[in-house]
PDB file of C-alpha atoms in Angstrom:
ATOM      1  CA  MET A   1       0.000   0.000   0.000  1.00  0.00           C
ATOM      2  CA  GLU A   2       1.465   3.375  -1.008  1.00  0.00           C
ATOM      3  CA  LYS A   3       1.989   5.811   1.839  1.00  0.00           C
ATOM      4  CA  ASN A   4       0.310   9.219   1.710  1.00  0.00           C
ATOM      5  CA  ARG A   5       2.837  11.744   0.567  1.00  0.00           C
ATOM      6  CA  PHE A   6       3.188  14.925   2.559  1.00  0.00           C
ATOM      7  CA  SER A   7       3.798  18.152   0.638  1.00  0.00           C
ATOM      8  CA  PRO A   8       5.864  20.701   2.590  1.00  0.00           C
ATOM      9  CA  GLN A   9       4.727  23.408   0.160  1.00  0.00           C
ATOM     10  CA  THR A  10       1.073  22.755   1.007  1.00  0.00           C
ATOM     11  CA  PHE A  11       1.696  23.123   4.727  1.00  0.00           C
ATOM     12  CA  LEU A  12       3.977  26.155   4.391  1.00  0.00           C
ATOM     13  CA  ALA A  13       1.431  27.981   2.237  1.00  0.00           C
ATOM     14  CA  ARG A  14      -1.126  27.764   5.066  1.00  0.00           C
ATOM     15  CA  LEU A  15       1.115  29.566   7.557  1.00  0.00           C
ATOM     16  CA  PRO A  16       0.996  33.378   7.916  1.00  0.00           C
ATOM     17  CA  LEU A  17       4.789  33.417   7.721  1.00  0.00           C
ATOM     18  CA  PHE A  18       4.790  32.064   4.166  1.00  0.00           C
ATOM     19  CA  ASP A  19       1.326  32.874   2.792  1.00  0.00           C
ATOM     20  CA  ALA A  20       2.507  35.781   0.595  1.00  0.00           C
ATOM     21  CA  MET A  21       5.186  33.750  -1.144  1.00  0.00           C
ATOM     22  CA  SER A  22       4.868  32.702  -4.749  1.00  0.00           C
ATOM     23  CA  PRO A  23       4.850  28.994  -5.634  1.00  0.00           C
ATOM     24  CA  SER A  24       8.450  29.225  -6.825  1.00  0.00           C
ATOM     25  CA  GLU A  25       9.536  30.860  -3.560  1.00  0.00           C
ATOM     26  CA  LEU A  26       7.705  28.193  -1.568  1.00  0.00           C
ATOM     27  CA  ASP A  27       9.455  25.546  -3.652  1.00  0.00           C
ATOM     28  CA  ALA A  28      12.800  27.115  -2.738  1.00  0.00           C
ATOM     29  CA  ILE A  29      11.957  27.093   0.985  1.00  0.00           C
ATOM     30  CA  ALA A  30      10.599  23.542   0.769  1.00  0.00           C
ATOM     31  CA  ALA A  31      13.838  22.415  -0.858  1.00  0.00           C
ATOM     32  CA  GLY A  32      15.590  23.438   2.355  1.00  0.00           C
ATOM     33  CA  THR A  33      13.227  21.560   4.661  1.00  0.00           C
ATOM     34  CA  SER A  34      13.213  18.045   6.044  1.00  0.00           C
ATOM     35  CA  GLU A  35      10.566  16.064   7.898  1.00  0.00           C
ATOM     36  CA  ARG A  36      11.054  14.614  11.331  1.00  0.00           C
ATOM     37  CA  HIS A  37       8.679  12.180  12.980  1.00  0.00           C
ATOM     38  CA  ALA A  38       9.054  12.305  16.761  1.00  0.00           C
ATOM     39  CA  ALA A  39       7.415   9.815  19.095  1.00  0.00           C
ATOM     40  CA  ARG A  40       6.241  10.941  22.506  1.00  0.00           C
ATOM     41  CA  GLY A  41       9.301  11.472  24.695  1.00  0.00           C
ATOM     42  CA  ASP A  42      11.746  11.840  21.807  1.00  0.00           C
ATOM     43  CA  ILE A  43      14.365  14.561  22.268  1.00  0.00           C
ATOM     44  CA  ILE A  44      14.420  16.863  19.256  1.00  0.00           C
ATOM     45  CA  PHE A  45      17.475  18.781  20.415  1.00  0.00           C
ATOM     46  CA  GLN A  46      19.322  19.446  23.655  1.00  0.00           C
ATOM     47  CA  ARG A  47      20.869  22.521  25.208  1.00  0.00           C
ATOM     48  CA  GLY A  48      24.242  23.118  23.587  1.00  0.00           C
ATOM     49  CA  ASP A  49      23.374  21.492  20.248  1.00  0.00           C
ATOM     50  CA  THR A  50      24.159  23.510  17.135  1.00  0.00           C
ATOM     51  CA  CYS A  51      21.165  25.387  15.729  1.00  0.00           C
ATOM     52  CA  LYS A  52      21.028  24.962  11.964  1.00  0.00           C
ATOM     53  CA  GLY A  53      17.530  26.289  11.332  1.00  0.00           C
ATOM     54  CA  PHE A  54      14.096  26.366  12.929  1.00  0.00           C
ATOM     55  CA  HIS A  55      11.234  23.900  13.361  1.00  0.00           C
ATOM     56  CA  LEU A  56       7.553  24.000  12.464  1.00  0.00           C
ATOM     57  CA  VAL A  57       5.004  21.715  14.145  1.00  0.00           C
ATOM     58  CA  ILE A  58       2.631  20.054  11.698  1.00  0.00           C
ATOM     59  CA  PHE A  59       0.866  17.923  14.309  1.00  0.00           C
ATOM     60  CA  GLY A  60       1.614  16.965  17.898  1.00  0.00           C
ATOM     61  CA  GLN A  61       3.130  19.079  20.663  1.00  0.00           C
ATOM     62  CA  VAL A  62       6.643  20.018  21.747  1.00  0.00           C
ATOM     63  CA  LYS A  63       7.893  21.408  25.033  1.00  0.00           C
ATOM     64  CA  LEU A  64      10.836  23.766  25.339  1.00  0.00           C
ATOM     65  CA  ALA A  65      12.489  23.388  28.733  1.00  0.00           C
ATOM     66  CA  ALA A  66      15.533  24.609  30.629  1.00  0.00           C
ATOM     67  CA  GLY A  67      17.320  22.735  33.393  1.00  0.00           C
ATOM     68  CA  VAL A  68      17.421  24.197  36.892  1.00  0.00           C
ATOM     69  CA  ALA A  69      19.853  23.811  39.764  1.00  0.00           C
ATOM     70  CA  ASN A  70      18.025  20.984  41.557  1.00  0.00           C
ATOM     71  CA  GLY A  71      18.033  18.768  38.483  1.00  0.00           C
ATOM     72  CA  ALA A  72      14.408  19.495  37.609  1.00  0.00           C
ATOM     73  CA  GLU A  73      13.298  21.392  34.522  1.00  0.00           C
ATOM     74  CA  LYS A  74      11.415  24.614  33.869  1.00  0.00           C
ATOM     75  CA  ILE A  75       9.096  24.493  30.897  1.00  0.00           C
ATOM     76  CA  ILE A  76       9.523  27.676  28.893  1.00  0.00           C
ATOM     77  CA  GLU A  77       6.937  27.146  26.197  1.00  0.00           C
ATOM     78  CA  LEU A  78       4.556  24.587  24.714  1.00  0.00           C
ATOM     79  CA  ILE A  79       4.502  24.541  20.908  1.00  0.00           C
ATOM     80  CA  GLY A  80       1.466  23.223  19.045  1.00  0.00           C
ATOM     81  CA  PRO A  81       0.471  22.697  15.396  1.00  0.00           C
ATOM     82  CA  GLY A  82       1.104  25.601  13.056  1.00  0.00           C
ATOM     83  CA  HIS A  83       3.673  27.200  15.355  1.00  0.00           C
ATOM     84  CA  SER A  84       7.436  27.374  15.129  1.00  0.00           C
ATOM     85  CA  PHE A  85      10.447  27.504  17.413  1.00  0.00           C
ATOM     86  CA  GLY A  86      14.176  28.118  17.209  1.00  0.00           C
ATOM     87  CA  GLU A  87      14.166  31.197  14.969  1.00  0.00           C
ATOM     88  CA  ALA A  88      15.982  33.546  17.363  1.00  0.00           C
ATOM     89  CA  LEU A  89      18.998  31.301  17.865  1.00  0.00           C
ATOM     90  CA  MET A  90      19.085  30.590  14.151  1.00  0.00           C
ATOM     91  CA  PHE A  91      19.569  34.290  13.465  1.00  0.00           C
ATOM     92  CA  MET A  92      22.074  34.639  16.301  1.00  0.00           C
ATOM     93  CA  GLU A  93      23.942  31.547  15.077  1.00  0.00           C
ATOM     94  CA  LYS A  94      24.216  30.361  18.687  1.00  0.00           C
ATOM     95  CA  PRO A  95      23.747  26.862  20.178  1.00  0.00           C
ATOM     96  CA  TYR A  96      20.369  25.985  21.670  1.00  0.00           C
ATOM     97  CA  ILE A  97      19.902  27.287  25.222  1.00  0.00           C
ATOM     98  CA  VAL A  98      16.912  25.002  25.918  1.00  0.00           C
ATOM     99  CA  SER A  99      15.964  21.439  25.095  1.00  0.00           C
ATOM    100  CA  ALA A 100      12.994  20.400  22.961  1.00  0.00           C
ATOM    101  CA  THR A 101      11.027  17.204  23.614  1.00  0.00           C
ATOM    102  CA  ALA A 102       7.927  15.793  21.935  1.00  0.00           C
ATOM    103  CA  LEU A 103       4.988  15.558  24.343  1.00  0.00           C
ATOM    104  CA  ALA A 104       2.971  13.533  21.828  1.00  0.00           C
ATOM    105  CA  ASP A 105       3.585  11.761  18.557  1.00  0.00           C
ATOM    106  CA  SER A 106       4.553  14.685  16.338  1.00  0.00           C
ATOM    107  CA  LEU A 107       5.490  15.586  12.794  1.00  0.00           C
ATOM    108  CA  LEU A 108       7.895  18.480  12.405  1.00  0.00           C
ATOM    109  CA  LEU A 109       9.420  20.365   9.528  1.00  0.00           C
ATOM    110  CA  HIS A 110      12.967  21.625   9.927  1.00  0.00           C
ATOM    111  CA  VAL A 111      13.752  24.652   7.766  1.00  0.00           C
ATOM    112  CA  THR A 112      17.464  25.322   7.273  1.00  0.00           C
ATOM    113  CA  LYS A 113      18.852  28.772   7.948  1.00  0.00           C
ATOM    114  CA  GLU A 114      20.212  28.896   4.391  1.00  0.00           C
ATOM    115  CA  ALA A 115      16.668  28.555   3.015  1.00  0.00           C
ATOM    116  CA  VAL A 116      15.441  31.277   5.370  1.00  0.00           C
ATOM    117  CA  PHE A 117      18.266  33.674   4.528  1.00  0.00           C
ATOM    118  CA  ASP A 118      17.669  33.151   0.808  1.00  0.00           C
ATOM    119  CA  GLY A 119      13.954  33.812   1.326  1.00  0.00           C
ATOM    120  CA  ILE A 120      14.705  37.042   3.155  1.00  0.00           C
ATOM    121  CA  ALA A 121      17.076  38.139   0.385  1.00  0.00           C
ATOM    122  CA  HIS A 122      14.344  37.679  -2.241  1.00  0.00           C
ATOM    123  CA  ASP A 123      11.368  38.973  -0.222  1.00  0.00           C
ATOM    124  CA  PRO A 124      11.693  41.780   2.390  1.00  0.00           C
ATOM    125  CA  GLY A 125       8.111  41.040   3.436  1.00  0.00           C
ATOM    126  CA  PHE A 126       9.259  37.624   4.597  1.00  0.00           C
ATOM    127  CA  ALA A 127      11.823  39.312   6.859  1.00  0.00           C
ATOM    128  CA  ARG A 128       9.111  41.532   8.350  1.00  0.00           C
ATOM    129  CA  LYS A 129       6.962  38.493   9.111  1.00  0.00           C
ATOM    130  CA  MET A 130       9.886  36.726  10.751  1.00  0.00           C
ATOM    131  CA  LEU A 131      10.502  39.807  12.921  1.00  0.00           C
ATOM    132  CA  ALA A 132       6.807  40.022  13.813  1.00  0.00           C
ATOM    133  CA  GLY A 133       6.797  36.390  14.919  1.00  0.00           C
ATOM    134  CA  LEU A 134       9.906  36.879  17.036  1.00  0.00           C
ATOM    135  CA  SER A 135       8.392  40.029  18.573  1.00  0.00           C
ATOM    136  CA  ARG A 136       5.205  38.175  19.521  1.00  0.00           C
ATOM    137  CA  ARG A 137       7.251  35.468  21.219  1.00  0.00           C
ATOM    138  CA  MET A 138       9.321  38.059  23.073  1.00  0.00           C
ATOM    139  CA  HIS A 139       6.142  39.793  24.211  1.00  0.00           C
ATOM    140  CA  GLY A 140       4.771  36.479  25.464  1.00  0.00           C
ATOM    141  CA  LEU A 141       7.933  35.748  27.452  1.00  0.00           C
ATOM    142  CA  ILE A 142       7.844  39.217  29.009  1.00  0.00           C
ATOM    143  CA  CYS A 143       4.210  38.654  30.008  1.00  0.00           C
ATOM    144  CA  ASP A 144       5.224  35.322  31.562  1.00  0.00           C
ATOM    145  CA  LEU A 145       7.963  37.018  33.589  1.00  0.00           C
ATOM    146  CA  GLU A 146       5.543  39.725  34.691  1.00  0.00           C
ATOM    147  CA  SER A 147       3.023  37.073  35.744  1.00  0.00           C
ATOM    148  CA  VAL A 148       5.582  35.201  37.852  1.00  0.00           C
ATOM    149  CA  ALA A 149       6.861  38.403  39.453  1.00  0.00           C
ATOM    150  CA  LEU A 150       3.533  40.081  40.183  1.00  0.00           C
ATOM    151  CA  GLN A 151       0.895  37.361  40.469  1.00  0.00           C
ATOM    152  CA  SER A 152       0.286  34.690  43.064  1.00  0.00           C
ATOM    153  CA  GLY A 153       0.168  31.024  42.132  1.00  0.00           C
ATOM    154  CA  THR A 154      -3.626  31.070  42.377  1.00  0.00           C
ATOM    155  CA  GLN A 155      -3.848  34.053  40.042  1.00  0.00           C
ATOM    156  CA  ARG A 156      -1.618  32.319  37.506  1.00  0.00           C
ATOM    157  CA  VAL A 157      -3.728  29.147  37.578  1.00  0.00           C
ATOM    158  CA  ILE A 158      -6.991  31.073  37.174  1.00  0.00           C
ATOM    159  CA  GLY A 159      -5.448  33.108  34.348  1.00  0.00           C
ATOM    160  CA  TYR A 160      -4.427  29.882  32.632  1.00  0.00           C
ATOM    161  CA  LEU A 161      -7.922  28.395  32.979  1.00  0.00           C
ATOM    162  CA  LEU A 162      -9.553  31.567  31.634  1.00  0.00           C
ATOM    163  CA  GLN A 163      -7.021  32.384  28.904  1.00  0.00           C
ATOM    164  CA  ASP A 164      -9.490  31.548  26.153  1.00  0.00           C
ATOM    165  CA  GLU A 165     -11.886  34.483  25.735  1.00  0.00           C
ATOM    166  CA  ALA A 166     -14.652  32.020  24.856  1.00  0.00           C
ATOM    167  CA  THR A 167     -14.411  30.349  28.277  1.00  0.00           C
ATOM    168  CA  GLY A 168     -17.614  30.936  30.227  1.00  0.00           C
ATOM    169  CA  GLN A 169     -19.890  29.571  32.906  1.00  0.00           C
ATOM    170  CA  GLY A 170     -20.130  25.784  32.663  1.00  0.00           C
ATOM    171  CA  ALA A 171     -17.274  25.505  30.178  1.00  0.00           C
ATOM    172  CA  GLN A 172     -15.424  22.209  30.216  1.00  0.00           C
ATOM    173  CA  LEU A 173     -11.682  22.335  29.602  1.00  0.00           C
ATOM    174  CA  THR A 174      -9.251  19.518  29.049  1.00  0.00           C
ATOM    175  CA  LEU A 175      -5.676  20.215  30.043  1.00  0.00           C
ATOM    176  CA  PRO A 176      -3.666  19.615  26.849  1.00  0.00           C
ATOM    177  CA  VAL A 177      -0.767  18.117  28.809  1.00  0.00           C
ATOM    178  CA  SER A 178      -0.220  16.507  32.200  1.00  0.00           C
ATOM    179  CA  LYS A 179      -0.771  18.510  35.383  1.00  0.00           C
ATOM    180  CA  ALA A 180       2.964  18.359  36.093  1.00  0.00           C
ATOM    181  CA  VAL A 181       3.722  19.994  32.731  1.00  0.00           C
ATOM    182  CA  VAL A 182       1.095  22.707  33.264  1.00  0.00           C
ATOM    183  CA  ALA A 183       2.510  23.326  36.755  1.00  0.00           C
ATOM    184  CA  SER A 184       6.017  23.808  35.383  1.00  0.00           C
ATOM    185  CA  ARG A 185       4.688  26.121  32.668  1.00  0.00           C
ATOM    186  CA  LEU A 186       3.116  28.252  35.429  1.00  0.00           C
ATOM    187  CA  ASN A 187       6.308  28.141  37.531  1.00  0.00           C
ATOM    188  CA  LEU A 188       4.657  26.010  40.223  1.00  0.00           C
ATOM    189  CA  THR A 189       5.548  22.688  41.756  1.00  0.00           C
ATOM    190  CA  PRO A 190       3.069  19.880  40.938  1.00  0.00           C
ATOM    191  CA  GLU A 191       2.093  19.776  44.618  1.00  0.00           C
ATOM    192  CA  HIS A 192       1.372  23.498  44.727  1.00  0.00           C
ATOM    193  CA  PHE A 193      -0.654  23.276  41.520  1.00  0.00           C
ATOM    194  CA  SER A 194      -2.725  20.408  42.938  1.00  0.00           C
ATOM    195  CA  ARG A 195      -3.352  22.352  46.159  1.00  0.00           C
ATOM    196  CA  ILE A 196      -4.595  25.349  44.192  1.00  0.00           C
ATOM    197  CA  LEU A 197      -6.951  23.181  42.127  1.00  0.00           C
ATOM    198  CA  GLY A 198      -8.175  21.591  45.355  1.00  0.00           C
ATOM    199  CA  ASP A 199      -8.768  25.002  46.949  1.00  0.00           C
ATOM    200  CA  LEU A 200     -10.710  26.265  43.918  1.00  0.00           C
ATOM    201  CA  THR A 201     -12.757  23.063  43.930  1.00  0.00           C
ATOM    202  CA  MET A 202     -13.475  23.390  47.660  1.00  0.00           C
ATOM    203  CA  HIS A 203     -14.799  26.899  47.064  1.00  0.00           C
ATOM    204  CA  GLY A 204     -17.142  25.576  44.361  1.00  0.00           C
ATOM    205  CA  LEU A 205     -15.414  27.543  41.609  1.00  0.00           C
ATOM    206  CA  ILE A 206     -14.305  24.602  39.463  1.00  0.00           C
ATOM    207  CA  GLY A 207     -14.748  20.863  39.209  1.00  0.00           C
ATOM    208  CA  VAL A 208     -11.789  18.615  38.430  1.00  0.00           C
ATOM    209  CA  GLN A 209     -11.778  15.057  37.162  1.00  0.00           C
ATOM    210  CA  GLY A 210      -8.402  13.913  35.912  1.00  0.00           C
ATOM    211  CA  ARG A 211      -7.316  16.424  33.284  1.00  0.00           C
ATOM    212  CA  ASN A 212     -10.879  17.694  32.783  1.00  0.00           C
ATOM    213  CA  VAL A 213     -11.812  20.982  34.447  1.00  0.00           C
ATOM    214  CA  THR A 214     -15.342  22.430  34.587  1.00  0.00           C
ATOM    215  CA  ILE A 215     -15.856  26.143  35.269  1.00  0.00           C
ATOM    216  CA  MET A 216     -18.563  26.149  37.935  1.00  0.00           C
ATOM    217  CA  ASN A 217     -18.535  29.835  38.900  1.00  0.00           C
ATOM    218  CA  ILE A 218     -16.728  32.126  36.482  1.00  0.00           C
ATOM    219  CA  ASP A 219     -17.584  35.340  38.351  1.00  0.00           C
ATOM    220  CA  GLY A 220     -16.313  33.786  41.555  1.00  0.00           C
ATOM    221  CA  LEU A 221     -13.112  32.724  39.794  1.00  0.00           C
ATOM    222  CA  ARG A 222     -12.476  36.244  38.568  1.00  0.00           C
ATOM    223  CA  LYS A 223     -13.162  37.662  42.010  1.00  0.00           C
ATOM    224  CA  HIS A 224     -10.864  35.038  43.578  1.00  0.00           C
ATOM    225  CA  ALA A 225      -8.100  36.187  41.231  1.00  0.00           C
ATOM    226  CA  GLY A 226      -8.521  39.753  42.410  1.00  0.00           C
TER     227      GLY A 226
END
């Protein structure tokens, strides 16, 4: 039985970063890409590895994490389908300062820096889009730092649960990753995260069953967050 063939051009054309490119320009970028299938738990790269380009997630999920002094890890970012990672270090031509691990069976595209630099040389608009993407990521990291510095653990958890503007009374959410991963993303220990969920449940604000969370009292949640 013949395997379904994946077209990098088709996927690239759907992304805002590449949507203004002509078919010939997309062909040139695609010529500098390679596919990588990563099973859950596979290490995509480690801190200190040479950065030779950036990655795009077609399906699955990837965590970017940094090691900390006690041997644990701090999750910096969770990358889902349609999003990319590694651009900044590619431009800086520096080794990776974090590790990347697949949290689920994933398909990635790796775009070489040579293909990116050629694309920028032929299309200034491509450079502007790359800069916009990097700026959005920088803004997100600054917001994360502000959250850790200025908000309590409870406020961070409530903010995470209510981050989708469509979330309302009675909404049912499924944590996309394990509670331990979410806790690290929010700069909490798993124990602290569980205590906060338990406290919110005790106050009748949420209901928790495994990784499923039900918003029982959205106004109360917002008030609880101050």
